[in-house]
Structure formats: structure tokens, C-alpha cells
PDB file of C-alpha atoms in Angstrom:
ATOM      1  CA  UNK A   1       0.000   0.000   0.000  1.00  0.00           C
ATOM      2  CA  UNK A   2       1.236   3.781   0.042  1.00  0.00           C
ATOM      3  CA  UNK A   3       3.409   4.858   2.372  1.00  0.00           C
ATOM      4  CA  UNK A   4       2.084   8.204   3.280  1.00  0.00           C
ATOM      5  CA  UNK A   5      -1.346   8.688   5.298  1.00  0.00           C
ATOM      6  CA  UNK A   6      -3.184  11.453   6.904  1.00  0.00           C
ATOM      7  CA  UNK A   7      -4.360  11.414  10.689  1.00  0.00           C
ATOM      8  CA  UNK A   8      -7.812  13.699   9.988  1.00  0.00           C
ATOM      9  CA  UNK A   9      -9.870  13.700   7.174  1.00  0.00           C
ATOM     10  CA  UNK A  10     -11.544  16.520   7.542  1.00  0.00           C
ATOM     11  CA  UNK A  11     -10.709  19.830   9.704  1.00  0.00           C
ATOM     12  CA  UNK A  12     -13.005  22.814  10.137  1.00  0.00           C
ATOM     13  CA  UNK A  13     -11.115  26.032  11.621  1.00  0.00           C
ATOM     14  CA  UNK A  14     -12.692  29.408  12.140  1.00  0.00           C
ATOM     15  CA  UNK A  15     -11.249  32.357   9.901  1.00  0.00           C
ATOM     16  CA  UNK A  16      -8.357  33.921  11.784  1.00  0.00           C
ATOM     17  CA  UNK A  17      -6.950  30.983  13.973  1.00  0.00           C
ATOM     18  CA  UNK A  18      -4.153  28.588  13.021  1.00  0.00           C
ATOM     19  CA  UNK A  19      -4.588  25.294  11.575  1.00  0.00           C
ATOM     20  CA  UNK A  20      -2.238  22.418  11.630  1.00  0.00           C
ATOM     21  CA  UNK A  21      -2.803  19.850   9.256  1.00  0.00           C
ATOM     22  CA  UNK A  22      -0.916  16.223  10.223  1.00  0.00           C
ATOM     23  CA  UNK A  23       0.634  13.288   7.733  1.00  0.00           C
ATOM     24  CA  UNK A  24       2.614  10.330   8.484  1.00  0.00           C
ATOM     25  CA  UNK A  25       4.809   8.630   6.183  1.00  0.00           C
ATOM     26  CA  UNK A  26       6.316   5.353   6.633  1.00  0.00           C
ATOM     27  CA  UNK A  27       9.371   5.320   4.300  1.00  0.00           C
ATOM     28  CA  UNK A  28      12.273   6.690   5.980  1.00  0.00           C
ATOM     29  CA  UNK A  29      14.404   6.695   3.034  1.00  0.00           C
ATOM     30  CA  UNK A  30      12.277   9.709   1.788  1.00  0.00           C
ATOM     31  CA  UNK A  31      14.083  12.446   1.462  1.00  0.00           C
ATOM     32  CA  UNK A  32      11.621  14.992  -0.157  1.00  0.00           C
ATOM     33  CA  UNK A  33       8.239  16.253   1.460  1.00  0.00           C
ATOM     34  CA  UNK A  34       5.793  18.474  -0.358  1.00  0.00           C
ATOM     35  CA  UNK A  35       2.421  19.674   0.768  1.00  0.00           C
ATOM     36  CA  UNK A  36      -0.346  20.327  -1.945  1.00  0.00           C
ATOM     37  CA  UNK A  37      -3.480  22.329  -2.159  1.00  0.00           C
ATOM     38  CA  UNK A  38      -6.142  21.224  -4.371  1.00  0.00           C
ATOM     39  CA  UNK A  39      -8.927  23.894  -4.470  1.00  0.00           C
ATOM     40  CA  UNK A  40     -12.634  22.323  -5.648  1.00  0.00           C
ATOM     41  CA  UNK A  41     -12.027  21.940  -9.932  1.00  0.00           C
ATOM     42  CA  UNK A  42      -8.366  22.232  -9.736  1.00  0.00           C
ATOM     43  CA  UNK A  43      -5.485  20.253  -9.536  1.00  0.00           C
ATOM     44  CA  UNK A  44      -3.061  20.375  -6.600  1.00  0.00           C
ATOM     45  CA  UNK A  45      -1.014  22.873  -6.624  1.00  0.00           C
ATOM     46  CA  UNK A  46       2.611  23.267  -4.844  1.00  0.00           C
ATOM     47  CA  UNK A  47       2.331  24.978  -1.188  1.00  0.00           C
ATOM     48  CA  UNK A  48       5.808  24.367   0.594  1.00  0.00           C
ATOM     49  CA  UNK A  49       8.560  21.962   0.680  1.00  0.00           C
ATOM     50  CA  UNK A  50      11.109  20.533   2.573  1.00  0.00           C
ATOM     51  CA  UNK A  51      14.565  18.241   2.145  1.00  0.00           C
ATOM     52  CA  UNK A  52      14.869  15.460   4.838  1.00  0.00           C
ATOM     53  CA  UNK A  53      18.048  17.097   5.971  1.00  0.00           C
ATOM     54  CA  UNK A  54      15.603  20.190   7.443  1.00  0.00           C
ATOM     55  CA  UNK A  55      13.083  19.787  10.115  1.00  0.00           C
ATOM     56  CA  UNK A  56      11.034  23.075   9.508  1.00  0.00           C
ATOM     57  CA  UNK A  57      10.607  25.623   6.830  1.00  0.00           C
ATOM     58  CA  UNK A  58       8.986  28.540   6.894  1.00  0.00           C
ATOM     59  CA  UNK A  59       6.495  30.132   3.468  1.00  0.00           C
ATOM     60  CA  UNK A  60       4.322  32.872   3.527  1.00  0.00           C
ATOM     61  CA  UNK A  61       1.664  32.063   6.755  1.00  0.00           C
ATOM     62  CA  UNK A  62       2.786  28.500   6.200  1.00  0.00           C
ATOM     63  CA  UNK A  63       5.581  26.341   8.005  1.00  0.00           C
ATOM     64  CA  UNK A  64       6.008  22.325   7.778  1.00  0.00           C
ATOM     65  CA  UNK A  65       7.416  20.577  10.679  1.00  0.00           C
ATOM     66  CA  UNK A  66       9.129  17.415   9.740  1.00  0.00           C
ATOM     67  CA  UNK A  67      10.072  14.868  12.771  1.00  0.00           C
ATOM     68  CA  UNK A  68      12.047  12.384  11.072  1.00  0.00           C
ATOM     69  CA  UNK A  69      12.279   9.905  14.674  1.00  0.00           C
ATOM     70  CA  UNK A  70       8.214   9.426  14.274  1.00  0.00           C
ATOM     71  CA  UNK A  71       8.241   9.660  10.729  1.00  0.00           C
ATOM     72  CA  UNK A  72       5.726  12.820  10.853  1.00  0.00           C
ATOM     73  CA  UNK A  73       5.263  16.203   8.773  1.00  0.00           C
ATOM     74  CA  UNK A  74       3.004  18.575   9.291  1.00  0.00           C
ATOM     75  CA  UNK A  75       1.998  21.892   7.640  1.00  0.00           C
ATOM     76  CA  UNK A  76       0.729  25.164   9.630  1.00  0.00           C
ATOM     77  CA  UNK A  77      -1.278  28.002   8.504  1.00  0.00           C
ATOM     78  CA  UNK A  78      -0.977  31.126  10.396  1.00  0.00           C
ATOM     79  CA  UNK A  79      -4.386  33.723  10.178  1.00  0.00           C
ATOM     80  CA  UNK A  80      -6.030  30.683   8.170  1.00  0.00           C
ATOM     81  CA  UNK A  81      -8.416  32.706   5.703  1.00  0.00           C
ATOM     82  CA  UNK A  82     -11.604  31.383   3.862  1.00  0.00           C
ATOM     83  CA  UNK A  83      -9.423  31.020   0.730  1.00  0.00           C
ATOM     84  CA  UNK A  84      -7.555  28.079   2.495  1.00  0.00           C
ATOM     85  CA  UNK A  85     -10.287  26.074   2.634  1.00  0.00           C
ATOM     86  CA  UNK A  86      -9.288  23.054   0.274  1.00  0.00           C
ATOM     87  CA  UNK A  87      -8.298  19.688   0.111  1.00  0.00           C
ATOM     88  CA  UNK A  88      -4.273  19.352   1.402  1.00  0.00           C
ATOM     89  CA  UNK A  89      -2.345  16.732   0.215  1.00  0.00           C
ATOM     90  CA  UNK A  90       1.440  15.570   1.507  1.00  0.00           C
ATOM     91  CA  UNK A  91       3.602  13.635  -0.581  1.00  0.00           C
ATOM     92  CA  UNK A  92       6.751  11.933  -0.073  1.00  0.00           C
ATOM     93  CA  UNK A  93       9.497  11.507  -3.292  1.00  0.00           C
ATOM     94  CA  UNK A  94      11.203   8.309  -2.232  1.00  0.00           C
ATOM     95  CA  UNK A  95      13.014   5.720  -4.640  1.00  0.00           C
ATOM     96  CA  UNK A  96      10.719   3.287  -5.478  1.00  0.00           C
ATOM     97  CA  UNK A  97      12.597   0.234  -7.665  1.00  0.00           C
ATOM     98  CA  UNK A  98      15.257   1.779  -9.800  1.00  0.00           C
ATOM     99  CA  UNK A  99      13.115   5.157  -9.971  1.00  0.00           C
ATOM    100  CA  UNK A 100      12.303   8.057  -7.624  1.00  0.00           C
ATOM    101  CA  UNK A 101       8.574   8.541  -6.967  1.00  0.00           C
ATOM    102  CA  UNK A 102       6.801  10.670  -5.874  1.00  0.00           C
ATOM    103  CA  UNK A 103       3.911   9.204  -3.504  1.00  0.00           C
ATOM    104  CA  UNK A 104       0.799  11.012  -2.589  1.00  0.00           C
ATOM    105  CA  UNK A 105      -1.487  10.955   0.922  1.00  0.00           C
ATOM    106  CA  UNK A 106      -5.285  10.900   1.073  1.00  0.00           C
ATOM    107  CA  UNK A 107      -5.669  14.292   1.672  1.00  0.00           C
ATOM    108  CA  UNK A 108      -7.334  16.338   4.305  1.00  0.00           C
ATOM    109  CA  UNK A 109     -10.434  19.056   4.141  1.00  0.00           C
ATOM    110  CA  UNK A 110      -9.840  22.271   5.869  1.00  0.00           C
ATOM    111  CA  UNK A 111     -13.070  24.268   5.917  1.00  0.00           C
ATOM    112  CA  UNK A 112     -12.471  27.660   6.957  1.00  0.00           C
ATOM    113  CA  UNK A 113     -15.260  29.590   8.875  1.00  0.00           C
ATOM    114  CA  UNK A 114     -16.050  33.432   8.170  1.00  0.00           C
TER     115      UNK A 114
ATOM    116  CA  UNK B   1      -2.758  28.847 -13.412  1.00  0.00           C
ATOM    117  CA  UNK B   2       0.042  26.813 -13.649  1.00  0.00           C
ATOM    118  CA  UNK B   3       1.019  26.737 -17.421  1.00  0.00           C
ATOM    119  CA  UNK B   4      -0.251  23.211 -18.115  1.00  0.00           C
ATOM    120  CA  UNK B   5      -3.537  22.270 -20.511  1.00  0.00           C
ATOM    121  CA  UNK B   6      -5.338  19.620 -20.282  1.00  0.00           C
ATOM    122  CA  UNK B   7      -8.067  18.768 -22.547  1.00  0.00           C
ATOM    123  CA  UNK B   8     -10.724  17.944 -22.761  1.00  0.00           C
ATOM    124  CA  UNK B   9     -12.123  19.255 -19.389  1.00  0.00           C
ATOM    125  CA  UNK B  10     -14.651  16.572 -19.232  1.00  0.00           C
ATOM    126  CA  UNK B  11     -15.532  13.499 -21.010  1.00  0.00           C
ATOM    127  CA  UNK B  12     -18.585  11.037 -20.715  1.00  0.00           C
ATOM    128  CA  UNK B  13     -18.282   7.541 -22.136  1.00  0.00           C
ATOM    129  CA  UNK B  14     -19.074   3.990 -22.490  1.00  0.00           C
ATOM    130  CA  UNK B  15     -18.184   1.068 -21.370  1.00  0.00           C
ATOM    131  CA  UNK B  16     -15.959  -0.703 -23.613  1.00  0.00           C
ATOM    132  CA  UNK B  17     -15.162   2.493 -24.996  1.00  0.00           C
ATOM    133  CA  UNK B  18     -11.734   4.254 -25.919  1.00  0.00           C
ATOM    134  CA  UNK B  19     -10.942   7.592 -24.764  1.00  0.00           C
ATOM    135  CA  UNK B  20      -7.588   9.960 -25.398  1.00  0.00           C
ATOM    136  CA  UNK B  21      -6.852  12.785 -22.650  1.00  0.00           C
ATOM    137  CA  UNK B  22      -3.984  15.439 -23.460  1.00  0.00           C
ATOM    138  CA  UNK B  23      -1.784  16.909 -22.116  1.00  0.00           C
ATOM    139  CA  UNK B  24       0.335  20.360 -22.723  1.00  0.00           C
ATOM    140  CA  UNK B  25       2.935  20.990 -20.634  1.00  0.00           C
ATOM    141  CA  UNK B  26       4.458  24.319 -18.805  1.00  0.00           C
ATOM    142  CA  UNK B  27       6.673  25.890 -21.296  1.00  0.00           C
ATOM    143  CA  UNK B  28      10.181  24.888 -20.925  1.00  0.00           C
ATOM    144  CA  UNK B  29       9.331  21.001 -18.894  1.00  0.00           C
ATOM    145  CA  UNK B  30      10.599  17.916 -20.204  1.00  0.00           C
ATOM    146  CA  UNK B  31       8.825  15.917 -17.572  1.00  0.00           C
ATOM    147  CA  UNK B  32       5.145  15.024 -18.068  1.00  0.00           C
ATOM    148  CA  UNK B  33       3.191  12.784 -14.891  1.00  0.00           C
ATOM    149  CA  UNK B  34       0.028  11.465 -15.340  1.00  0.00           C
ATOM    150  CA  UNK B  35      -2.168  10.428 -12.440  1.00  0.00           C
ATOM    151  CA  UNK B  36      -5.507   9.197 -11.828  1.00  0.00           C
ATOM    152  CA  UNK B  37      -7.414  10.462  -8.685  1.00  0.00           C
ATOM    153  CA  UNK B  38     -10.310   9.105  -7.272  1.00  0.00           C
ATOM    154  CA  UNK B  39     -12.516   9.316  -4.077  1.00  0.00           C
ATOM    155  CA  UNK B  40     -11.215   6.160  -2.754  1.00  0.00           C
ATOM    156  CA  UNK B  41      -7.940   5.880  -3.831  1.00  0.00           C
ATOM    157  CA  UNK B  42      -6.551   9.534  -3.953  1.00  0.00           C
ATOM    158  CA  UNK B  43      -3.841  10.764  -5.982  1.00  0.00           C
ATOM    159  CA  UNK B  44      -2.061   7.305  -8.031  1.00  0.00           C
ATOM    160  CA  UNK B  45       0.623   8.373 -10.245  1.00  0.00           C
ATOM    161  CA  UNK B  46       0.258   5.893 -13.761  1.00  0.00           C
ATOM    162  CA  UNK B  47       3.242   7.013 -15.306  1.00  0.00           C
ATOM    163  CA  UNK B  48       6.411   9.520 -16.225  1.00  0.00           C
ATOM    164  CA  UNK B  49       7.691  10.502 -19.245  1.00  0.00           C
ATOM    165  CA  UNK B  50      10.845  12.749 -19.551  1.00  0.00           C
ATOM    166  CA  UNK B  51      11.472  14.301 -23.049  1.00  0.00           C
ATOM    167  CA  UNK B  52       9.914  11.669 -24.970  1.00  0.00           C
ATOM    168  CA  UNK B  53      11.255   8.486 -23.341  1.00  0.00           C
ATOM    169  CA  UNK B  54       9.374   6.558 -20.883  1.00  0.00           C
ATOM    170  CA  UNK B  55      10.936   7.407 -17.240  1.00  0.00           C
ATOM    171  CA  UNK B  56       8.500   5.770 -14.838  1.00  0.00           C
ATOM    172  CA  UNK B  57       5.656   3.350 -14.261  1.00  0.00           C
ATOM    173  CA  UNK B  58       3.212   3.548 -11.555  1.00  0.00           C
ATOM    174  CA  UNK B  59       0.051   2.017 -11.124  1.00  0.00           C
ATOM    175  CA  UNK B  60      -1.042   2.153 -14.416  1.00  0.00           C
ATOM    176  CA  UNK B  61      -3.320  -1.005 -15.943  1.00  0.00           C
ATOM    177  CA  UNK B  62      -2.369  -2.420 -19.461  1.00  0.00           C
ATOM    178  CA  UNK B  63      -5.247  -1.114 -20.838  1.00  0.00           C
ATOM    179  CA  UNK B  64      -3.991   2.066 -20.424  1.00  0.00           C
ATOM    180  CA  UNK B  65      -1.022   4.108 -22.164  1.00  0.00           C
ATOM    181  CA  UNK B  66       0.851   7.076 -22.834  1.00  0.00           C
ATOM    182  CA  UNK B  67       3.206   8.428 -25.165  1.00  0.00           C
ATOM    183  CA  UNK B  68       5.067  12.040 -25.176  1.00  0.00           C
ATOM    184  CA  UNK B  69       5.833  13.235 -28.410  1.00  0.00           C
ATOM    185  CA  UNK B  70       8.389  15.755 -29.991  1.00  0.00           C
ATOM    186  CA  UNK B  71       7.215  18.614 -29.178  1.00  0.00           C
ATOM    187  CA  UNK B  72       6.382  17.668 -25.322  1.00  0.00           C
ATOM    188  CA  UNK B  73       2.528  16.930 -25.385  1.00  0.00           C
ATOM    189  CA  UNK B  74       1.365  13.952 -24.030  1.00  0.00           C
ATOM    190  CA  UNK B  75      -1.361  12.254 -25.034  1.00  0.00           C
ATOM    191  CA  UNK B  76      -2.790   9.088 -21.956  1.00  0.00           C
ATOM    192  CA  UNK B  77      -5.069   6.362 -23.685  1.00  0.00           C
ATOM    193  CA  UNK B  78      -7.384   4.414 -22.001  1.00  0.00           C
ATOM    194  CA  UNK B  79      -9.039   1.749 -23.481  1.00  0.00           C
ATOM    195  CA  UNK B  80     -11.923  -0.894 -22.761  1.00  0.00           C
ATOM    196  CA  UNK B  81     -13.510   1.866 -20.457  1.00  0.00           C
ATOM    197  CA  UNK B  82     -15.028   0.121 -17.164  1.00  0.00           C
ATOM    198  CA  UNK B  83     -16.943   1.904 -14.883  1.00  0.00           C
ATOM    199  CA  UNK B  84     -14.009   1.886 -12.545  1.00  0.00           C
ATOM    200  CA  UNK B  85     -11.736   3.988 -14.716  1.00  0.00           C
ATOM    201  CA  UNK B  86     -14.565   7.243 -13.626  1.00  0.00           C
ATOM    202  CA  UNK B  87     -12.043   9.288 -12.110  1.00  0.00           C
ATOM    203  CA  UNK B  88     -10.258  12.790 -12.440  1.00  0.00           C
ATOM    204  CA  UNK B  89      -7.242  12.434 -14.685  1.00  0.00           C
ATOM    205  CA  UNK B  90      -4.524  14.949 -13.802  1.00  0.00           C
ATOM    206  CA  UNK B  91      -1.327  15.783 -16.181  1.00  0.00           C
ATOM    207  CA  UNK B  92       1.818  17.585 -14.368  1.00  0.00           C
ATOM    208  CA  UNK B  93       4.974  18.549 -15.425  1.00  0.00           C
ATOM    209  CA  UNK B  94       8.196  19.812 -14.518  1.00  0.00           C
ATOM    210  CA  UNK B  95      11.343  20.329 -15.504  1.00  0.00           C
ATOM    211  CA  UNK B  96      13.540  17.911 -14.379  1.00  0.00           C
ATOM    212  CA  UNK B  97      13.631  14.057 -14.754  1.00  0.00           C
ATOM    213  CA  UNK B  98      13.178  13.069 -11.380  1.00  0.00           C
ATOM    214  CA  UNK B  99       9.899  14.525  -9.110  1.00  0.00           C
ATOM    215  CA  UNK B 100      12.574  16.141  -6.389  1.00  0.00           C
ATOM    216  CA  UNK B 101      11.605  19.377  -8.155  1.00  0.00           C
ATOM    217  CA  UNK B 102       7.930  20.865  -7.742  1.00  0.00           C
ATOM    218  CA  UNK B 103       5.045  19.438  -9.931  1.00  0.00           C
ATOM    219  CA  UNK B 104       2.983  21.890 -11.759  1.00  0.00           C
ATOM    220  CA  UNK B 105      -0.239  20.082 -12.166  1.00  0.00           C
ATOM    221  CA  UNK B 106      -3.535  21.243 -14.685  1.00  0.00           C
ATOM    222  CA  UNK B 107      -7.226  21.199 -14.087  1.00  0.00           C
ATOM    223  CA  UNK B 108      -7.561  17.472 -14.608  1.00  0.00           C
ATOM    224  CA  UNK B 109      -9.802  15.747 -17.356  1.00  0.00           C
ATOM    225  CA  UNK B 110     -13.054  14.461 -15.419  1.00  0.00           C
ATOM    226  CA  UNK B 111     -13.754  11.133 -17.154  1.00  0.00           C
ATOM    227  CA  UNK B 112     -17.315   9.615 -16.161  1.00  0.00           C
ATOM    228  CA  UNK B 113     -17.960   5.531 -18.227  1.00  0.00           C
ATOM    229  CA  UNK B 114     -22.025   5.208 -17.990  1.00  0.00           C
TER     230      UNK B 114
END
């Protein structure tokens, strides 16, 4: 099966607070994280990333925590505004047979209330 | 909008039917990802071509193909349609030959088999 999974589903925030939005991967030879946002009728597009060799990087209202001992990454949103409110996807880039991939969670809903 | 085209946006089919999706890619990529995305099954990458040549196979089923032609489009065929194969079909590209570097993904081709 894949090798990267999200803790919640689903996550409802009101406008203004911060959301954290969890994934845990199970391939420690990653050594590539990327968090997605895939708005309704788009396709995912490219939020933040971070090199195994880092444990947190900092965007625009948006850090990801990576915890390499527990195999977890997470992405913040600081002042989450209605226009976050999307699917968010992590995905790993691991070598997979002679071949980097790169590997894709379930996603998580944030729904953002005014 | 990320630079890549998809077309068309949305397709309705048969069973048993055959069905071509393209692709355009961001000005400047060599790299061109298909992937299939589904409510159950998320984001599955089928397969990777880097400037014309074949550069990775995911989960993609025989009936299925792809080919990337000279001047970068890629064109995904799937064949003997099965209601299963309803999904959103997404086309990314970037421009390196290995997904370490960001993905620019398009709107997706929304395929529905009656």
C-alpha cells in the first residue's frame, strides 16, 4: 500500500486561527516532502517543501514541521483565511525500484469559517 | 494557473469504450506525470515521461497508455472503459527528470464511463 497517510480527514477552523494539518509517512528513506493544495475543480497545486536534511521551513503564513524519529510532517497556517479552505495533500518523493517517486497521501479538508 | 492544458475538461463515455486525454505541458518542462485520482484511492501516479522516453511506471493497468511526443505533449489512452476507470485524470509537469523538483499540475480531465 502507500506509504504516506493522513491522521484527519476533515478539519473545520474558524477564519483567523491557526490550523495544523498532520501526515505520516512510513518510508524513511524519503528524502523529499511536499504539501499540496487542491482547491474544488483544480489540480493540486505546490504549497511548501522541505529536504529530509531540514526539520522546519517557513512560506508565507505557512511552516512544515518534519520529525524524522516518528516519521511525521506537518503543515501550519498562520491567520487561516476562507481562501484556504481546500483539500491538502502531503507527498513523499522516495526511490521506489530503480526510480524516484513521488507518492501522494489521502488528503485532508480544511473548511475555513467566516 | 500553472502553465499546463489539459483537454478535454470533461468526457462522458461507455463502457468498452476508448478515450484519449492530453496533455500540454508548462513551457520549458521535459517531464510530463500522469495520475488518476479518485474518491477512494486519492492521488495514483500511472506514469512519467521525460522528453519523450518513458521514465516511470506507476500504477497504471495495461489497458492504459501514454506516449510524449516531440514537441512535449502527451497524449494518456485508455481503453476498454469500465466503470471503474470514472475518475479525475490529472497531467503535471516539470522540468527535471526526477519529481525532487515541484510538480505543476492542470485542471484534470473528469472522465465519467455510464
Amino acid at each position: 500500500g502507500e506509504s504516506v497517510g493522513l491522521h484527519l480527514p476533515t478539519l473545520s477552523v474558524q477564519e483567523g486561527d491557526n490550523s495544523i494539518i498532520n501526515c505520516a509517512y512510513s518510508n524513511s528513506a524519503s528524502d523529499y516532502f511536499i504539501w499540496y493544495k487542491q482547491e474544488s475543480g483544480k489540480g493540486p497545486q505546490f504549497i511548501i517543501d522541505i529536504r529530509s536534511n531540514m526539520d522546519k521551513r517557513q512560506g508565507q503564513r505557512v511552516t512544515v514541521l518534519l520529525n524524522k524519529t516518528v516519521k511525521h510532517l506537518s503543515l501550519q497556517i498562520a491567520a487561516t483565511q476562507p481562501g484556504d479552505s481546500a483539500v491538502y495533500f502531503c507527498a513523499e518523493v522516495g526511490l521506489g525500484g530503480s526510480n524516484y517517486k513521488l507518492t501522494f497521501g489521502k488528503g485532508t479538508l480544511l473548511t475555513v469559517n467566516p | 494557473d500553472s502553465g499546463v492544458t489539459q483537454t478535454p475538461k470533461h468526457l462522458i463515455t461507455a463502457t468498452g469504450q476508448r478515450v484519449t486525454l492530453r496533455c500540454s505541458p508548462r513551457s520549458g518542462d521535459l517531464s510530463v506525470y500522469w495520475y488518476q485520482q479518485s474518491l477512494d484511492q486519492g492521488l495514483q501516479f500511472l506514469i512519467q515521461y521525460y522528453n519523450g522516453e518513458e521514465r516511470a511506471k506507476g500504477n497504471i493497468l495495461e489497458r492504459f497508455s501514454a506516449q510524449q511526443f516531440p514537441d512535449l505533449h502527451s497524449e494518456l489512452n485508455l481503453s476498454s472503459l469500465e466503470l471503474g476507470d470514472s475518475a479525475l485524470y490529472f497531467c503535471a509537469s516539470s522540468v527535471a527528470p526526477t519529481p525532487g523538483e515541484k510538480l505543476f499540475f492542470g485542471s484534470g480531465t473528469q472522465l465519467s464511463v455510464l
